Structure formats: C-alpha cells, structure tokens
Short mmCIF file of C-alpha atoms and ligand atoms in Angstrom, two decimals:
data_model
loop_
_atom_site.label_atom_id
_atom_site.label_comp_id
_atom_site.label_asym_id
_atom_site.label_seq_id
_atom_site.Cartn_x
_atom_site.Cartn_y
_atom_site.Cartn_z
CA MET A 17 0.00 0.00 0.00
CA LYS A 18 2.70 2.42 1.08
CA THR A 19 4.74 1.65 -2.01
CA ARG A 20 1.87 2.46 -4.32
CA ARG A 21 1.14 5.68 -2.46
CA GLN A 22 4.76 6.73 -2.51
CA PHE A 23 4.84 5.93 -6.20
CA LEU A 24 1.81 8.12 -6.85
CA GLN A 25 3.27 10.98 -4.81
CA LYS A 26 6.57 10.70 -6.59
CA ALA A 27 4.87 10.57 -9.95
CA GLY A 28 2.98 13.73 -9.01
CA LEU A 29 6.12 15.58 -8.06
CA LEU A 30 8.24 14.52 -10.97
CA SER A 31 5.91 14.68 -13.89
CA GLY A 32 4.01 17.65 -12.53
CA ALA A 33 1.68 19.23 -14.98
CA SER A 34 2.09 16.57 -17.63
CA LEU A 35 -0.59 14.68 -15.69
CA LEU A 36 -3.03 17.34 -16.80
CA ALA A 37 -1.89 17.20 -20.38
CA PRO A 38 -5.06 15.93 -22.00
CA LEU A 39 -7.23 18.42 -20.17
CA ALA A 40 -5.63 21.70 -19.38
CA GLY A 41 -5.02 23.13 -22.85
CA LYS A 42 -1.57 23.43 -24.41
CA ALA A 43 -0.57 26.87 -23.12
CA MET A 44 -1.60 26.08 -19.56
CA GLN A 45 0.12 22.73 -19.72
CA GLU A 46 3.38 24.31 -20.84
CA LYS A 47 3.25 26.92 -18.08
CA LEU A 48 2.60 24.35 -15.40
CA ASP A 49 5.26 22.04 -16.80
CA TYR A 50 7.78 24.86 -16.58
CA ALA A 51 6.66 25.79 -13.05
CA PHE A 52 7.27 22.24 -11.86
CA ARG A 53 10.47 21.55 -13.84
CA SER A 54 12.15 24.72 -12.68
CA ARG A 55 11.47 23.85 -9.04
CA ALA A 56 12.57 20.24 -9.02
CA GLY A 57 14.26 19.49 -5.72
CA GLN A 58 12.85 22.54 -3.95
CA SER A 59 11.59 21.70 -0.45
CA ALA A 60 7.92 22.08 0.45
CA ASP A 61 8.93 24.73 3.00
CA ALA A 62 10.78 26.78 0.39
CA LEU A 63 7.97 26.37 -2.13
CA ALA A 64 5.38 27.59 0.39
CA THR A 65 6.59 31.17 -0.17
CA ASP A 66 7.39 30.93 -3.90
CA GLU A 67 4.75 33.35 -5.20
CA ASP A 68 5.56 32.85 -8.90
CA PHE A 69 4.77 29.17 -8.50
CA TRP A 70 1.45 29.72 -6.71
CA ALA A 71 0.43 32.43 -9.16
CA MET A 72 0.77 29.74 -11.84
CA ILE A 73 -1.38 27.35 -9.81
CA GLN A 74 -4.01 30.08 -9.54
CA GLN A 75 -4.21 30.15 -13.33
CA ALA A 76 -5.46 26.57 -13.31
CA PHE A 77 -8.67 27.81 -11.62
CA THR A 78 -11.45 29.96 -13.03
CA VAL A 79 -12.11 31.91 -9.83
CA ASN A 80 -13.70 35.35 -10.03
CA SER A 81 -10.90 37.92 -9.94
CA ASN A 82 -13.22 40.64 -8.59
CA LEU A 83 -14.25 38.69 -5.52
CA ILE A 84 -11.89 37.41 -2.82
CA ASN A 85 -13.33 34.08 -1.78
CA LEU A 86 -12.13 33.25 1.71
CA ASN A 87 -14.79 30.68 2.45
CA ASN A 88 -13.08 27.67 0.91
CA GLY A 89 -13.98 25.85 4.10
CA GLY A 90 -17.59 25.69 2.92
CA VAL A 91 -16.81 24.14 -0.43
CA ALA A 92 -13.84 24.58 -2.76
CA PRO A 93 -13.88 25.46 -6.45
CA ALA A 94 -12.62 22.78 -8.84
CA PRO A 95 -9.74 23.53 -11.22
CA LYS A 96 -10.65 24.02 -14.87
CA SER A 97 -9.46 20.53 -15.84
CA VAL A 98 -12.03 19.08 -13.41
CA GLN A 99 -14.84 21.37 -14.58
CA ASP A 100 -14.12 20.41 -18.20
CA ALA A 101 -14.29 16.71 -17.35
CA VAL A 102 -17.67 17.16 -15.62
CA GLU A 103 -19.05 18.94 -18.67
CA ARG A 104 -17.61 16.41 -21.11
CA TYR A 105 -18.95 13.43 -19.17
CA ALA A 106 -22.36 15.08 -18.75
CA ARG A 107 -22.64 15.71 -22.49
CA LEU A 108 -21.59 12.14 -23.20
CA SER A 109 -24.16 10.80 -20.72
CA ASN A 110 -26.90 12.67 -22.51
CA GLU A 111 -26.08 11.06 -25.84
CA ALA A 112 -27.67 7.85 -24.53
CA PRO A 113 -27.79 7.90 -20.73
CA SER A 114 -28.25 4.24 -19.90
CA TYR A 115 -25.52 3.23 -22.35
CA TYR A 116 -22.90 5.90 -21.63
CA MET A 117 -23.54 6.17 -17.88
CA TRP A 118 -23.77 2.52 -16.99
CA ARG A 119 -21.69 0.82 -19.65
CA ILE A 120 -19.01 3.41 -20.32
CA LEU A 121 -18.55 5.93 -17.50
CA ASP A 122 -19.20 3.48 -14.70
CA GLN A 123 -16.28 1.41 -15.96
CA GLY A 124 -14.22 4.07 -14.23
CA ARG A 125 -15.60 3.25 -10.78
CA GLU A 126 -13.08 0.57 -9.82
CA PRO A 127 -10.03 2.50 -11.07
CA LEU A 128 -11.32 5.53 -9.16
CA ARG A 129 -11.78 3.44 -6.01
CA LYS A 130 -8.15 2.31 -6.36
CA LYS A 131 -6.83 5.84 -6.82
CA LEU A 132 -8.73 7.17 -3.83
CA ALA A 133 -7.67 4.20 -1.70
CA ALA A 134 -4.02 4.81 -2.62
CA LEU A 135 -4.42 8.46 -1.67
CA ALA A 136 -6.03 7.52 1.66
CA GLY A 137 -3.57 4.72 2.42
CA VAL A 138 -6.18 1.93 2.72
CA SER A 139 -7.26 -1.07 0.66
CA PRO A 140 -9.72 -0.38 -2.20
CA GLU A 141 -11.88 -3.08 -0.62
CA GLU A 142 -12.45 -0.71 2.32
CA LEU A 143 -13.56 2.35 0.35
CA ALA A 144 -17.03 3.29 -0.93
CA LEU A 145 -17.85 6.26 -3.16
CA HIS A 146 -20.45 8.66 -1.78
CA ARG A 147 -21.81 12.11 -2.59
CA ASN A 148 -20.55 13.99 0.46
CA ALA A 149 -19.33 13.61 4.03
CA SER A 150 -22.85 13.69 5.46
CA GLU A 151 -23.89 10.68 3.40
CA ALA A 152 -20.72 8.77 4.29
CA LEU A 153 -20.90 9.52 8.01
CA GLU A 154 -24.65 8.98 8.31
CA THR A 155 -24.16 5.59 6.68
CA ALA A 156 -21.83 4.76 9.57
CA ILE A 157 -23.95 6.40 12.27
CA PHE A 158 -27.22 4.71 11.22
CA GLY A 159 -25.54 1.45 10.24
CA LEU A 160 -24.00 0.63 13.62
CA ARG A 161 -25.68 -2.07 15.71
CA LEU A 162 -26.33 -0.15 18.90
CA ARG A 163 -28.82 -1.04 21.62
CA GLN A 164 -30.74 0.92 24.21
CA GLY A 165 -28.35 2.21 26.86
CA ASP A 166 -25.24 2.00 24.69
CA GLU A 167 -23.20 5.17 25.04
CA VAL A 168 -21.67 7.37 22.33
CA ILE A 169 -19.21 10.15 23.16
CA LEU A 170 -19.26 13.26 20.99
CA CYS A 171 -18.67 16.98 21.44
CA LYS A 172 -20.79 20.10 21.10
CA GLN A 173 -18.36 21.42 18.50
CA ASP A 174 -19.00 18.52 16.08
CA TYR A 175 -20.82 19.20 12.80
CA PRO A 176 -24.62 19.74 13.03
CA ASN A 177 -25.58 17.05 10.47
CA MET A 178 -23.66 14.46 12.44
CA ILE A 179 -24.99 15.67 15.79
CA ASN A 180 -28.54 15.48 14.39
CA ALA A 181 -27.98 11.94 13.12
CA TRP A 182 -26.82 10.83 16.58
CA LYS A 183 -29.75 12.63 18.22
CA GLN A 184 -32.12 10.78 15.91
CA ARG A 185 -30.62 7.48 17.04
CA GLU A 186 -30.96 8.60 20.63
CA LYS A 187 -34.67 9.28 20.09
CA ARG A 188 -35.36 6.16 18.06
CA ASP A 189 -33.12 3.56 19.66
CA GLY A 190 -32.61 4.87 23.20
CA ILE A 191 -28.83 5.13 22.98
CA LYS A 192 -27.22 7.62 25.38
CA LEU A 193 -25.21 10.57 24.08
CA VAL A 194 -22.36 11.72 26.30
CA TRP A 195 -21.39 15.30 25.48
CA LEU A 196 -17.99 16.96 25.76
CA ASN A 197 -17.67 20.72 25.46
CA PHE A 198 -14.35 22.31 24.50
CA GLU A 199 -12.95 25.82 24.64
CA PHE A 200 -10.90 25.98 21.46
CA PRO A 201 -8.18 26.69 20.45
CA MET A 202 -6.26 24.15 22.51
CA GLU A 203 -2.56 23.40 22.17
CA ASN A 204 -2.39 20.46 24.55
CA LYS A 205 -2.93 17.03 22.99
CA GLU A 206 -3.01 15.23 26.33
CA ALA A 207 -5.77 17.47 27.63
CA ILE A 208 -7.93 16.70 24.57
CA ILE A 209 -7.24 12.96 24.67
CA ASN A 210 -8.00 12.81 28.40
CA ARG A 211 -11.39 14.42 27.92
CA TYR A 212 -12.48 11.66 25.50
CA ILE A 213 -10.92 8.81 27.37
CA GLY A 214 -12.15 10.11 30.73
CA ALA A 215 -15.73 9.97 29.44
CA ILE A 216 -15.55 6.24 28.62
CA THR A 217 -17.68 3.95 30.82
CA PRO A 218 -18.40 0.21 30.54
CA ALA A 219 -21.43 1.16 28.36
CA THR A 220 -19.41 3.19 25.81
CA ARG A 221 -19.47 1.72 22.32
CA VAL A 222 -18.41 4.60 20.06
CA ILE A 223 -16.48 7.86 20.02
CA HIS A 224 -17.57 10.27 17.29
CA LEU A 225 -14.59 12.50 16.52
CA THR A 226 -14.19 15.45 14.17
CA HIS A 227 -10.64 15.43 12.82
CA ILE A 228 -10.50 19.15 12.02
CA ILE A 229 -13.21 21.17 13.75
CA ASN A 230 -14.80 23.15 10.93
CA TRP A 231 -15.70 26.25 12.98
CA MET A 232 -12.15 27.33 13.78
CA GLY A 233 -9.82 24.73 12.31
CA GLN A 234 -8.64 22.95 15.47
CA ILE A 235 -6.77 19.74 14.55
CA MET A 236 -7.69 16.93 16.95
CA PRO A 237 -5.22 14.17 17.96
CA ALA A 238 -7.18 11.46 16.12
CA LYS A 239 -4.53 8.74 16.10
CA GLU A 240 -3.96 8.92 19.84
CA ILE A 241 -7.69 9.00 20.65
CA VAL A 242 -8.30 5.98 18.38
CA ARG A 243 -5.47 4.07 20.05
CA GLU A 244 -6.78 4.76 23.56
CA ALA A 245 -10.38 4.00 22.51
CA HIS A 246 -9.37 0.66 20.98
CA ASN A 247 -7.51 -0.27 24.18
CA ARG A 248 -10.92 0.02 25.85
CA ASN A 249 -12.91 -1.80 23.11
CA VAL A 250 -14.52 1.40 21.87
CA GLU A 251 -14.91 2.07 18.13
CA VAL A 252 -14.24 5.44 16.48
CA VAL A 253 -16.20 7.19 13.73
CA LEU A 254 -13.93 9.86 12.25
CA ASP A 255 -15.46 12.91 10.58
CA ALA A 256 -12.65 13.83 8.20
CA ALA A 257 -14.65 16.29 6.07
CA HIS A 258 -12.02 18.95 6.66
CA SER A 259 -8.85 16.93 6.98
CA PHE A 260 -8.70 14.77 3.83
CA GLY A 261 -6.44 16.47 1.27
CA HIS A 262 -5.79 19.32 3.72
CA ILE A 263 -3.31 17.75 6.14
CA GLN A 264 -1.16 14.71 5.40
CA TYR A 265 -1.95 11.32 6.96
CA ASP A 266 -2.77 7.70 6.13
CA VAL A 267 -6.23 6.60 7.23
CA ALA A 268 -4.87 3.13 8.09
CA ASP A 269 -2.26 4.76 10.33
CA ILE A 270 -4.93 6.74 12.20
CA GLY A 271 -6.69 3.40 12.63
CA CYS A 272 -10.30 4.61 12.95
CA ASP A 273 -13.07 2.07 12.30
CA TYR A 274 -15.32 4.29 10.17
CA PHE A 275 -14.24 7.33 8.18
CA GLY A 276 -16.21 9.81 6.09
CA THR A 277 -15.13 12.82 4.05
CA SER A 278 -16.23 15.14 1.30
CA LEU A 279 -14.01 15.44 -1.76
CA HIS A 280 -15.44 18.84 -2.78
CA LYS A 281 -13.55 20.53 0.03
CA TRP A 282 -9.80 19.90 0.12
CA ILE A 283 -9.47 17.66 -2.93
CA SER A 284 -11.28 20.26 -5.10
CA ALA A 285 -13.32 17.48 -6.71
CA PRO A 286 -16.65 18.30 -8.35
CA ILE A 287 -19.34 19.52 -5.94
CA GLY A 288 -21.26 16.49 -4.69
CA THR A 289 -18.46 13.97 -4.10
CA GLY A 290 -17.35 12.12 -0.98
CA LEU A 291 -16.23 8.76 0.32
CA MET A 292 -16.46 6.43 3.27
CA ILE A 293 -13.88 3.98 4.56
CA VAL A 294 -14.74 1.02 6.76
CA LYS A 295 -12.15 -1.33 8.22
CA LYS A 296 -12.38 -4.64 6.34
CA GLU A 297 -13.44 -6.68 9.37
CA LYS A 298 -16.17 -4.15 10.28
CA ILE A 299 -17.97 -4.13 6.91
CA LYS A 300 -20.12 -7.21 7.57
CA ASN A 301 -21.76 -5.82 10.71
CA LEU A 302 -22.40 -2.31 9.42
CA TYR A 303 -25.84 -2.00 7.81
CA PRO A 304 -25.99 0.02 4.58
CA LEU A 305 -28.18 3.15 4.62
CA PHE A 306 -29.65 2.27 1.21
CA ALA A 307 -30.54 -1.40 1.39
CA ALA A 308 -28.42 -3.95 -0.46
CA GLY A 309 -29.21 -7.51 -1.62
CA ASP A 310 -27.25 -8.85 1.32
CA PRO A 311 -27.00 -6.23 4.09
CA GLU A 312 -24.46 -8.42 5.88
CA SER A 313 -22.20 -8.75 2.88
CA GLU A 314 -18.49 -8.20 3.44
CA ASP A 315 -18.26 -6.33 0.14
CA ILE A 316 -17.76 -2.56 0.58
CA ARG A 317 -19.87 -2.01 -2.56
CA LYS A 318 -23.01 -2.73 -0.52
CA PHE A 319 -22.76 0.91 0.63
CA GLU A 320 -23.09 2.23 -2.93
CA ASN A 321 -26.73 1.32 -3.69
CA LEU A 322 -27.71 4.93 -4.16
CA GLY A 323 -29.76 4.38 -7.29
CA THR A 324 -29.14 6.54 -10.33
CA ARG A 325 -26.61 9.24 -9.53
CA PRO A 326 -24.57 11.87 -11.42
CA PHE A 327 -21.85 9.64 -12.87
CA HIS A 328 -20.32 12.62 -14.68
CA ILE A 329 -19.60 14.23 -11.30
CA GLU A 330 -18.29 11.08 -9.67
CA GLN A 331 -16.00 10.22 -12.57
CA ALA A 332 -14.45 13.68 -12.83
CA THR A 333 -13.04 13.07 -9.32
CA GLY A 334 -10.16 11.33 -11.13
CA GLN A 335 -9.03 14.65 -12.62
CA ALA A 336 -9.17 16.28 -9.17
CA ILE A 337 -6.92 13.56 -7.75
CA GLN A 338 -4.44 14.24 -10.56
CA PHE A 339 -4.47 17.92 -9.75
CA HIS A 340 -4.02 17.28 -6.03
CA GLN A 341 -1.11 14.93 -6.70
CA MET A 342 0.45 17.32 -9.16
CA ILE A 343 0.82 19.85 -6.34
CA GLY A 344 1.58 17.15 -3.76
CA GLY A 345 -0.03 16.80 -0.34
CA GLU A 346 2.91 18.10 1.66
CA ARG A 347 3.40 21.16 -0.54
CA LYS A 348 -0.29 21.94 -0.29
CA GLN A 349 -0.40 21.59 3.50
CA LYS A 350 2.67 23.81 3.96
CA ARG A 351 1.28 26.47 1.62
CA LEU A 352 -2.12 26.49 3.32
CA HIS A 353 -0.49 26.79 6.71
CA TYR A 354 1.71 29.61 5.45
CA LEU A 355 -1.32 31.51 4.09
CA LYS A 356 -3.30 31.15 7.34
CA ASN A 357 -0.36 32.33 9.43
CA TYR A 358 0.38 35.17 6.97
CA TRP A 359 -2.91 36.93 7.63
CA ALA A 360 -3.46 35.65 11.16
CA SER A 361 -0.16 36.92 12.57
CA LYS A 362 -0.82 40.38 11.06
CA ALA A 363 -4.39 40.36 12.38
CA ASN A 364 -3.25 39.32 15.87
CA ALA A 365 -1.02 42.41 15.95
CA ILE A 366 -4.02 44.74 15.52
CA PRO A 367 -5.33 45.97 18.90
CA GLY A 368 -8.82 44.56 19.59
CA VAL A 369 -8.44 41.76 17.04
CA ARG A 370 -7.84 38.11 17.89
CA VAL A 371 -7.49 34.95 15.81
CA ALA A 372 -9.01 32.12 17.85
CA THR A 373 -7.08 29.40 16.02
CA SER A 374 -3.69 27.92 16.80
CA LEU A 375 -0.79 29.06 14.60
CA ASP A 376 1.10 25.86 15.47
CA PRO A 377 0.99 23.37 12.54
CA ALA A 378 0.24 20.56 15.01
CA TYR A 379 -3.09 22.20 15.91
CA GLY A 380 -4.20 24.25 12.89
CA CYS A 381 -3.72 24.62 9.14
CA ALA A 382 -5.72 26.66 6.61
CA ILE A 383 -8.77 27.65 8.66
CA GLY A 384 -8.72 30.63 11.02
CA LEU A 385 -11.41 32.22 13.17
CA LEU A 386 -11.33 36.02 13.31
CA GLN A 387 -12.73 37.97 16.27
CA VAL A 388 -13.06 41.75 16.22
CA GLU A 389 -13.82 43.38 19.56
CA GLY A 390 -17.17 45.17 19.66
CA LYS A 391 -18.40 43.65 16.36
CA THR A 392 -20.68 40.71 15.76
CA PRO A 393 -19.68 38.07 13.18
CA ALA A 394 -22.48 39.32 10.93
CA GLN A 395 -21.16 42.90 11.12
CA VAL A 396 -17.60 41.84 10.26
CA ASP A 397 -18.79 39.55 7.46
CA SER A 398 -20.91 42.27 5.83
CA PHE A 399 -18.25 44.98 6.31
CA LEU A 400 -15.65 42.85 4.53
CA PHE A 401 -18.02 42.06 1.71
CA GLU A 402 -19.53 45.51 1.22
CA LYS A 403 -16.25 47.44 1.37
CA TYR A 404 -13.76 44.91 -0.02
CA LYS A 405 -15.77 42.18 -1.79
CA ILE A 406 -14.24 39.60 0.52
CA HIS A 407 -16.50 36.59 0.99
CA THR A 408 -16.29 34.94 4.43
CA THR A 409 -18.73 33.23 6.77
CA GLY A 410 -19.94 34.26 10.22
CA ILE A 411 -19.84 31.56 12.91
CA ASN A 412 -22.03 31.43 15.99
CA TRP A 413 -22.16 27.87 17.25
CA GLU A 414 -22.02 26.79 20.87
CA ASN A 415 -19.16 28.80 22.44
CA ILE A 416 -17.56 29.72 19.10
CA VAL A 417 -18.18 33.21 17.78
CA GLY A 418 -16.26 34.86 14.95
CA VAL A 419 -15.76 35.02 11.21
CA ARG A 420 -14.15 32.02 9.54
CA ILE A 421 -11.43 32.79 7.03
CA THR A 422 -10.33 29.95 4.74
CA PRO A 423 -7.90 30.52 1.86
CA ASN A 424 -7.03 27.82 -0.69
CA VAL A 425 -4.08 27.08 -2.98
CA TYR A 426 -5.22 29.72 -5.47
CA THR A 427 -5.30 32.47 -2.81
CA LEU A 428 -2.40 34.92 -3.05
CA PRO A 429 -0.86 36.95 -0.20
CA ALA A 430 -2.01 40.11 -2.02
CA ASP A 431 -5.61 38.98 -1.39
CA LEU A 432 -4.76 38.49 2.27
CA ASP A 433 -3.23 41.98 2.46
CA VAL A 434 -6.62 43.30 1.38
CA LEU A 435 -8.17 41.20 4.14
CA VAL A 436 -5.83 42.62 6.78
CA GLU A 437 -6.61 46.17 5.60
CA GLY A 438 -10.32 45.32 5.81
CA ILE A 439 -9.93 43.98 9.36
CA GLU A 440 -8.09 47.15 10.45
CA LYS A 441 -10.78 49.39 8.95
CA CYS A 442 -13.57 47.24 10.38
CA ARG A 443 -12.11 47.49 13.87
CA LYS A 444 -12.11 51.30 13.62
CA ALA A 445 -15.54 51.60 11.94
C1 LIG B 512 -16.77 18.77 10.07
C2 LIG B 512 -17.77 18.58 8.96
N1 LIG B 512 -18.40 17.40 8.86
C3 LIG B 512 -19.29 17.16 7.89
C4 LIG B 512 -19.60 18.12 6.95
C5 LIG B 512 -20.61 17.81 5.90
O1 LIG B 512 -20.04 17.88 4.65
P1 LIG B 512 -20.95 17.74 3.35
O2 LIG B 512 -21.71 19.02 3.24
O3 LIG B 512 -19.98 17.55 2.25
O4 LIG B 512 -21.84 16.59 3.56
C6 LIG B 512 -18.98 19.36 7.02
C7 LIG B 512 -19.29 20.42 6.05
O5 LIG B 512 -18.90 21.54 6.13
C8 LIG B 512 -18.04 19.60 8.05
O6 LIG B 512 -17.41 20.77 8.16
#
C-alpha cells in the first residue's frame, strides 16, 4: 500500500503538470510544466513562499478575480481541468444515458476506487464512493448495531448534520449521548485525549470524533484518541470532512473504524463527491443506509446502492486527484499553513483583534477564526463584503463566535493583504 502511495506521490512531483496534459489546454500545460520543472528538488517549505509558483497554480482555476473568496472551508472550487471533465462526461451521458452512464462511464468506478484508496492509504476493498461527508458519516452512524443504553461520546463542537444523526438514534433507539464541550483553540494534545478517554464507561461503544473542527480549524489528535479508545474496546467514527487532502496522513495509520469525508472541500473534486472507509473486518456488521441484496455482505460495494446518480460528477473526481497529486499533499499543506499564518499573525497584531485558532501546525492549518472586539460576526462579514468584496462566513455555534477565514491554494498573499486592511478598517468603523 505504502509503495503504491509513494509511487503516486513521486509521480505527481516529478511529472508535474504533464498529468493534466489531456485536459488543461496546451498553453496552460506548458506553463505548469515549466513551473514544476524549474522547481525540481525545492523543499515544500521553500515552495510555500514561492509566489511565482502559486500564481501559476491560480491560473489553473477559473475563480472570479473581482471577488476574494475566503470561504473555501464551505466548499472549494474545482480547477478548470475538473470542470471540463464534468461537462464532457455530462454531455456524453446525454447522448444515450443508460448506455454511456452505466456501460461506459461506470467502468471508471473501480479505477477511481483504487486511486482514492491509494491516496487515503487503505485497501480499495475498504472504500465506498459517496456524494458527500454527510452521506458517508450517516451511513456509519445509522448502520452501527447499537442497543438501548449504549453510550456514544461526541462533542458540542461537532458538525450539526452528524450531531442530528446521533440525536435521531438517541430518540429512536434509546442510545445515550455523552457530550464533551471544548474551549478551542487548545494546544495540549493530552488534555484533549484525556477528555475523550475520561468519558468512557463500561457502556461506551463509540467515540464520534471530528478530525479538524470546521468552525475554527482545530486539529484533533485522532490517532492517539483511536489508540486509547481501541484499548478500551470502543470504536471510532472519524469525521474527516475537513482533513482529507488538507493535512497529510494515512487513514490506516490513524486506525479509525469508520471514516467519512467530502471530496469537494480539500481535494477540489466536483461539488457532490465524498467517500467512506470502513475497516475490512467491520464491513459485515455495518448496515448500509440504502438497502443492499445482502446487508451483511463483506463487500464494501453494498454501501453504494444509491440508485441513479450523477456519474459525470463522480468520474471527474479522477481529474481532481491528478491535480491534487500534481501539487503534492505536503506542498499543499505547507502552503495552506503559510497563508493562514500570513494573515493571522498580522491580524493578531491589531489591537482589539484576535485569531481564535492555533498558529502551530500541530493544531491548525488553513482555517482561522477572526474575532473583532465590539463587532458581531455578521457585522464583520458584511463589512468585509460591502467594502472589499471579501466573501467569508460568520460563525455562531455553541461557544464559538467569529468570522471564519479559509484561503485555498489559489489564494495569493495580495488577497490576504486586502483582508488585513479590511480587518483594520472594520475594527475602527
Ligand atoms: C466537520 C464537517 N463534517 C461534515 C460536513 C458535511 O459535509 P458535506 O456538506 O460535504 O456533507 C462538514 C461540512 O462543512 C463539516 O465541516
């Protein structure tokens, strides 16, 4: 598994833009080829501040140049090569849908499963294709065999769709939800781990864990929590909606039992793509959300009985993987971290302004939560949009209040300078 993954990463770094050759158009392909060739051997740290390189990457997107989109945490735009593939596959499907969708495009499903599995560091026999993280995670949440009185540990800062799914199980099946409540940001792994492990009782069956908390970007120590949970016979559902393609890890190394993510966030795949991963030995006992011929089958494909779906969207995920690998996971993570810290350290220096996200790469990456004294999130959000055409999102969830700022690989420091100016003016307004 590792060897294949390393091979793919290496291929991405060495051949660079040539992976996009059939899709990106000749001029773009030549530019990207040059950008990669001329930087061969450059470290990810050095590349993180190489603005000529990232300006070239920006050209692979079709983002609006008159709007500064800093809500890539909601959903990310796809590069042009991915958009083109979606359009091409959609047009092909409409030539004779049942023929082109089922007999031609769907032939790509197994190769796609393999590519995604290599990227995640798991076996293809553990990975199912879904339409988003909610679908993947709700398949796990509703598929688990839990009985009245069984306990599930989760936290108030988890994602609402997942919280609602667990609450529905509580109402319907009488399971007990055990709530943790955190004051983020936290820069103490032990303290986080101890909160989860300290909540385990003999009735605990599952920990639901969000790998990167979407509201402010806190990275949770997933591997350590999984290890401690397993030592106590507790399973872990990992909500990786914000971590997959954003920070580097192997899912098998984290060791969680059930894993769900969107691909339209940090992989920049077409909007409406996601995946779930279930450990091989756990597949049999997990019921599918959409019934299968044999619900106790050990075949991961039993989780893909969604009926007719947009094959053109699913299949164009392959182009997004190519794009992601062309940049390389480590380079992407380092650049995203650099961009967050670029604006956040300047913002932190403004009196009355605070960034409630860790600047330490162990606890935070691209996402940052901005707080401006005396202003509500809605006021900051509309000020930035009205005066500077900066698109952000206001957060007011449990004890988290602020404006979430999320750049992506196409964001340039010049955009973030505009943001910092906007924050300064907003504070004084
Ligand atoms: C932590 C987390 N989990 C799950 C989801 C759901 O993702 P999707 O909308 O792709 O289903 C999100 C979306 O923002 C999220 O941030």
